[in-house]
Amino acid sequence: MTRPIRVVVVDDSAMMRRFITDMLQRDPAIQVVGVASNGREAIELVQQLRPDVVTMDVRMPVMDGVATTEHLMAYCPTPILVLTASLASYDVDITFKMLGAGALEVVEKPRGSDPQALEHAARDLVRRVKILSRVKVVTHLRGRRRALNDGSPSPPASLDHQALPPEAPPHPAITPASIPASANASDASLCPVVVIGASTGGPRIIHQIIAGLPRSFPAAVLIVQHIAEGFSDGMAEWLASAGTLPVQIAQEGAPVRPGKALIAPDRRNLLVTHQGTIHLSDAPLLMQRPSIDITMQAIADVYGSRAIGVLLTGMGRDGAYGMLSLYRRNAYTIAQDEASCAISGMPRAAIQLGAVREVLPPTAIAPRLVELVASMGFKVNG
């Protein structure tokens, strides 16, 4: 018989600890092996019990979610699912700092009295815990460096390509009519575009990439991140604090401009027109939305060889066929290396399709993007 997934629940509210425990243990595949009311208790429990997953509150006494996540990822790496009670800017800011410290995903805490909504929340919570239990997390040294500073205790590889399959089916939700066009549009006037797709574990890597791009970066950046509904705005604010590049949620009709990053909004597919403007689609929800495949296919159609595709950590295959569309239009395609991925499913799927020109670790992606855009003839200042 398969061993149950062992979970430690961390929350300063006794009622919420019981609530989350009950939700998780309704599934026989999950066992809550410990509960903690603050970060210090959580660290002791995790070191003692070595659970498969930790659900972590944001605001707690003694040690908050950020300090606790940093310590655990530095000394006892464990998949962490952040549960936040509020989408207020302060709480969301802490939440994304936790993701930057190594937590893998974030979801809003179940609340309310609607039985149907609570049942949906319970299923979603169980699903996320099951996914994260399979993640092999790595040690993050930032917590150790901070501990030392505080005095408290304790090269890119080219890819040998497989032959391209004779035909790769396009995403079923995208057709030529999906993207508004203009008879007066001039594709030659379009700036280069970098399109980044990511899922589980992606926010931290995207943050690292954005932080590594210069203020004068002469390409637009479009980001499709699978994240729980309600957190896109907070992610945009968090990424904007990473460096000098402005980061905003994409709006219908907004121009795609160099030196600016746009994020796909909640439950909307991010497309581009031949005029170089944003089009947000409410196409029927066939798969994940926002879809990385749909955005990359749209970029391939409009920008061709002026595009660069980057596919980061995540489970499943979203983005693989999008990368293939880019590859076939002579765009440059980069996949995150498996060793640094929280879940390598998405990059691996693109590699297996023969759609990836280069495999890179996160630290090498931003410098490579600068090199590639410069090679297109667009000047990059420091």
XYZ file of C-alpha atoms in Angstrom:
382
model
C 0.000 0.000 0.000
C 1.288 3.476 -0.951
C 2.387 5.646 1.957
C 0.077 8.652 2.486
C 1.304 12.164 1.732
C 2.493 13.620 5.039
C 1.589 17.276 5.634
C 2.394 19.841 8.310
C -0.205 22.640 8.604
C 1.074 26.020 9.829
C -1.389 28.754 10.836
C -1.764 31.033 13.846
C -5.534 30.432 13.959
C -6.593 27.250 15.772
C -9.879 27.258 13.844
C -8.080 27.536 10.489
C -5.656 24.760 11.447
C -8.602 22.453 12.155
C -10.395 23.576 8.996
C -7.407 22.916 6.721
C -6.634 19.629 8.470
C -10.207 18.413 8.001
C -10.200 19.417 4.336
C -6.957 17.605 3.616
C -7.719 14.443 5.577
C -10.974 13.891 3.746
C -8.703 12.407 1.107
C -7.298 9.057 2.315
C -4.079 9.726 0.404
C -3.193 12.625 2.743
C -2.243 12.538 6.418
C -1.694 15.692 8.499
C 1.174 14.667 10.771
C 1.571 17.948 12.659
C 0.227 21.466 13.162
C 2.057 24.625 14.211
C 0.842 28.056 15.289
C 3.941 30.051 14.348
C 7.092 29.845 12.292
C 9.390 28.666 15.063
C 7.080 25.759 15.897
C 6.881 24.971 12.179
C 10.663 24.739 11.848
C 10.903 22.370 14.819
C 8.101 20.162 13.469
C 9.469 20.010 9.932
C 12.954 19.123 11.175
C 11.481 16.417 13.387
C 8.802 14.954 11.077
C 10.242 15.555 7.587
C 6.831 15.954 5.916
C 6.199 15.810 2.172
C 4.446 19.218 2.086
C 3.980 22.231 4.370
C 0.956 24.542 4.103
C 2.173 27.912 5.365
C 0.328 30.941 6.680
C 1.612 34.412 5.777
C 1.232 36.541 8.917
C 2.178 34.773 12.154
C 3.652 35.682 15.542
C 7.257 34.861 16.515
C 8.325 34.196 12.872
C 6.288 35.233 9.836
C 5.917 33.281 6.630
C 8.908 34.862 4.898
C 11.431 34.160 7.678
C 10.065 30.638 8.153
C 10.203 29.844 4.436
C 13.757 31.169 4.154
C 14.908 29.041 7.085
C 13.187 25.865 5.921
C 14.445 26.168 2.347
C 17.968 26.808 3.618
C 18.182 24.038 6.218
C 15.337 21.573 5.596
C 14.044 22.017 2.018
C 10.366 21.037 1.785
C 7.643 21.851 -0.767
C 5.698 24.806 0.666
C 2.175 25.846 -0.322
C 1.404 29.399 0.810
C -2.137 30.000 2.129
C -3.130 33.629 2.519
C -6.340 34.971 4.021
C -6.213 38.289 2.207
C -5.466 39.706 -1.226
C -4.613 43.084 0.314
C -1.358 44.496 -1.047
C 0.549 43.995 2.214
C -0.306 40.309 2.451
C 0.280 39.718 -1.254
C 3.678 41.398 -0.973
C 4.664 39.002 1.830
C 3.238 36.109 -0.183
C 5.449 36.818 -3.187
C 8.479 37.294 -0.950
C 7.754 33.763 0.271
C 7.660 32.540 -3.334
C 10.948 34.334 -3.903
C 12.389 32.518 -0.896
C 11.489 29.130 -2.342
C 7.794 28.437 -1.673
C 6.254 26.811 -4.731
C 2.638 27.942 -4.984
C 0.082 30.251 -3.429
C -3.664 29.983 -2.932
C -6.241 31.986 -1.032
C -7.490 30.324 2.145
C -10.909 28.651 1.931
C -13.580 30.883 3.417
C -17.286 31.612 3.425
C -20.253 29.378 4.111
C -21.298 28.297 0.623
C -20.993 24.467 0.687
C -20.366 24.273 -3.049
C -17.584 26.879 -2.916
C -15.982 25.179 0.080
C -16.110 21.818 -1.661
C -14.399 23.330 -4.700
C -11.754 24.918 -2.431
C -11.153 21.593 -0.691
C -10.665 19.765 -3.996
C -8.269 22.466 -5.192
C -6.276 22.340 -1.956
C -5.963 18.557 -2.113
C -4.947 18.694 -5.779
C -2.202 21.233 -5.105
C -0.845 19.292 -2.122
C -0.689 16.124 -4.216
C 1.188 17.917 -6.983
C 3.685 19.542 -4.630
C 4.325 16.284 -2.793
C 6.069 15.013 -5.927
C 8.407 17.992 -6.210
C 12.073 17.493 -5.332
C 12.971 20.893 -3.904
C 16.513 22.183 -3.685
C 18.344 24.058 -0.942
C 18.159 27.862 -1.144
C 21.255 29.395 0.408
C 19.757 32.849 0.926
C 18.441 31.837 4.344
C 21.882 30.653 5.420
C 23.522 33.866 4.219
C 20.939 35.923 6.082
C 21.522 33.869 9.225
C 25.265 34.494 8.978
C 24.755 38.216 8.415
C 22.310 38.415 11.331
C 24.575 36.341 13.571
C 21.728 33.896 14.172
C 22.273 30.131 14.399
C 22.117 28.058 12.279
C 27.761 27.197 -18.260
C 24.889 27.096 -20.652
C 24.657 23.878 -22.623
C 23.557 23.665 -26.248
C 20.948 21.051 -27.051
C 21.181 18.247 -29.568
C 17.794 18.436 -31.251
C 15.532 15.583 -32.068
C 13.937 15.618 -35.501
C 10.802 17.708 -35.603
C 7.574 15.735 -35.861
C 5.995 16.066 -39.323
C 2.976 17.907 -37.945
C 2.212 19.292 -34.499
C -1.442 20.024 -33.864
C -2.124 23.688 -33.138
C -3.902 24.573 -29.924
C -7.610 23.927 -30.575
C -8.656 27.347 -29.258
C -6.608 29.406 -31.721
C -7.575 30.076 -35.329
C -6.546 32.802 -37.771
C -9.743 34.642 -36.884
C -8.780 34.654 -33.205
C -6.319 37.507 -33.658
C -7.610 40.870 -34.908
C -5.552 42.166 -37.826
C -5.300 45.434 -39.708
C -4.777 45.936 -43.427
C -2.596 48.922 -42.559
C -0.482 47.089 -39.996
C 3.257 47.008 -40.673
C 4.967 43.975 -39.148
C 8.347 45.516 -39.991
C 7.729 48.195 -37.367
C 7.306 45.695 -34.525
C 9.923 45.555 -31.784
C 11.335 42.184 -30.661
C 9.255 40.270 -28.130
C 10.312 37.874 -25.392
C 7.469 35.578 -24.304
C 7.925 33.708 -21.015
C 5.715 30.825 -19.867
C 5.811 29.241 -16.418
C 3.788 27.326 -13.852
C 4.733 25.778 -10.491
C 7.889 27.402 -9.155
C 7.839 30.001 -11.920
C 7.422 33.338 -10.087
C 10.858 33.137 -8.438
C 12.563 32.382 -11.777
C 10.671 35.122 -13.628
C 11.655 37.545 -10.859
C 15.282 36.591 -11.401
C 15.002 37.117 -15.167
C 13.274 40.502 -14.885
C 15.861 41.649 -12.341
C 18.623 40.796 -14.816
C 17.276 42.869 -17.720
C 18.553 46.431 -18.213
C 16.366 49.530 -18.147
C 17.025 50.078 -21.845
C 16.071 46.522 -22.887
C 14.858 47.087 -26.479
C 12.319 44.261 -26.511
C 8.885 43.795 -25.016
C 8.350 41.026 -22.466
C 5.083 39.092 -22.272
C 4.570 36.752 -19.297
C 2.097 33.901 -18.906
C 2.254 32.462 -15.378
C -0.165 29.814 -14.120
C -1.169 31.155 -10.715
C -4.246 31.049 -8.498
C -6.945 33.546 -9.417
C -6.547 36.895 -7.693
C -2.745 36.947 -7.550
C -1.803 38.343 -10.973
C -1.927 41.977 -9.844
C 0.263 41.209 -6.839
C 2.734 39.382 -9.038
C 2.979 42.392 -11.358
C 3.770 44.684 -8.402
C 6.311 42.217 -7.039
C 8.058 41.816 -10.396
C 8.107 45.578 -10.883
C 10.146 45.821 -7.688
C 12.709 43.374 -9.088
C 14.537 45.866 -11.267
C 14.102 48.824 -13.561
C 11.712 47.264 -16.097
C 8.065 48.413 -15.717
C 5.706 45.448 -15.198
C 1.923 45.693 -15.579
C -1.123 43.512 -16.144
C -1.930 43.411 -19.867
C -4.939 45.484 -20.937
C -7.019 45.167 -24.104
C -5.536 47.335 -26.868
C -2.355 48.216 -24.951
C 0.709 48.644 -27.189
C 3.469 46.067 -27.026
C 6.460 48.307 -26.344
C 10.178 47.736 -25.810
C 11.411 47.986 -22.244
C 8.056 47.012 -20.754
C 6.716 43.717 -19.380
C 3.052 42.687 -19.493
C 1.471 39.791 -17.572
C -1.541 37.794 -18.738
C -4.489 38.627 -16.445
C -6.600 36.077 -14.566
C -8.478 33.651 -16.816
C -7.761 35.590 -20.034
C -5.642 34.424 -22.939
C -3.016 36.922 -24.028
C -2.824 37.465 -27.802
C -1.225 40.127 -29.989
C -2.479 41.844 -33.153
C -0.486 42.604 -36.287
C -0.557 46.229 -35.164
C 1.527 45.307 -32.135
C -1.257 45.671 -29.577
C -2.694 43.350 -26.923
C -5.866 41.351 -27.481
C -7.342 39.481 -24.511
C -9.447 36.460 -25.368
C -12.312 34.881 -23.457
C -12.253 31.784 -25.640
C -13.996 28.740 -24.122
C -11.965 27.250 -21.313
C -10.708 24.068 -22.977
C -7.542 23.721 -20.941
C -5.433 26.030 -18.782
C -6.298 29.711 -19.079
C -4.248 31.762 -19.518
C -2.632 29.342 -21.938
C 1.073 29.541 -22.707
C 0.508 27.666 -25.976
C -2.031 30.197 -27.213
C 0.161 33.198 -26.422
C 3.273 31.673 -27.989
C 1.386 30.658 -31.128
C 0.039 34.196 -31.478
C 3.530 35.655 -31.011
C 4.946 33.237 -33.600
C 2.297 34.281 -36.121
C 2.885 38.023 -35.693
C 6.555 38.368 -34.754
C 8.220 35.320 -36.315
C 12.009 35.519 -36.059
C 11.761 38.691 -33.932
C 10.417 36.592 -31.063
C 12.213 34.704 -28.312
C 10.356 31.990 -26.388
C 11.312 30.997 -22.845
C 9.633 28.025 -21.165
C 10.196 27.598 -17.438
C 9.316 25.137 -14.685
C 5.858 23.580 -14.584
C 3.825 20.403 -14.754
C 2.156 19.185 -17.933
C 2.703 20.230 -21.542
C 1.391 23.796 -21.795
C 3.860 25.778 -23.865
C 5.412 22.815 -25.717
C 3.441 23.301 -28.946
C 3.737 27.059 -28.556
C 7.520 26.698 -28.479
C 7.314 24.503 -31.569
C 5.314 27.198 -33.379
C 8.010 29.727 -32.495
C 10.802 27.359 -33.524
C 9.212 26.777 -36.920
C 8.999 30.537 -37.496
C 12.741 30.853 -36.847
C 12.299 32.356 -33.387
C 14.885 31.508 -30.739
C 13.610 29.165 -28.024
C 15.057 28.577 -24.551
C 14.046 26.019 -21.912
C 14.976 26.070 -18.240
C 17.350 23.257 -17.317
C 15.854 20.286 -15.499
C 18.143 20.511 -12.463
C 16.752 23.921 -11.480
C 13.074 23.214 -12.242
C 10.604 22.599 -9.440
C 8.746 20.461 -11.982
C 10.391 19.881 -15.352
C 7.333 18.622 -17.248
C 6.744 21.673 -19.471
C 10.364 22.272 -20.558
C 10.878 18.531 -21.042
C 7.802 18.304 -23.288
C 9.134 21.116 -25.487
C 12.562 19.473 -25.666
C 10.980 16.154 -26.667
C 9.193 17.932 -29.536
C 12.538 19.249 -30.790
C 11.288 22.795 -30.195
C 14.148 24.078 -28.007
C 17.339 25.624 -29.321
C 19.060 26.069 -25.965
C 18.722 24.804 -22.389
C 19.851 27.237 -19.702
C 19.911 27.602 -15.917
C 17.917 30.587 -14.582
C 21.009 32.716 -13.924
C 22.001 32.545 -17.597
C 18.640 33.413 -19.147
C 18.593 37.215 -18.744
C 22.158 37.706 -20.096
C 21.297 35.433 -23.027
C 18.153 37.446 -23.800
C 20.249 40.624 -23.903
C 22.703 38.945 -26.294
C 19.951 37.642 -28.568
C 18.136 40.971 -28.842
C 21.447 42.727 -29.550
C 22.151 40.192 -32.297
C 18.910 41.296 -33.992
C 20.442 44.742 -34.391
C 18.741 46.423 -31.434
C 21.150 48.353 -29.242
C 21.183 47.390 -25.548
C 22.660 49.934 -23.131
C 23.689 48.952 -19.583
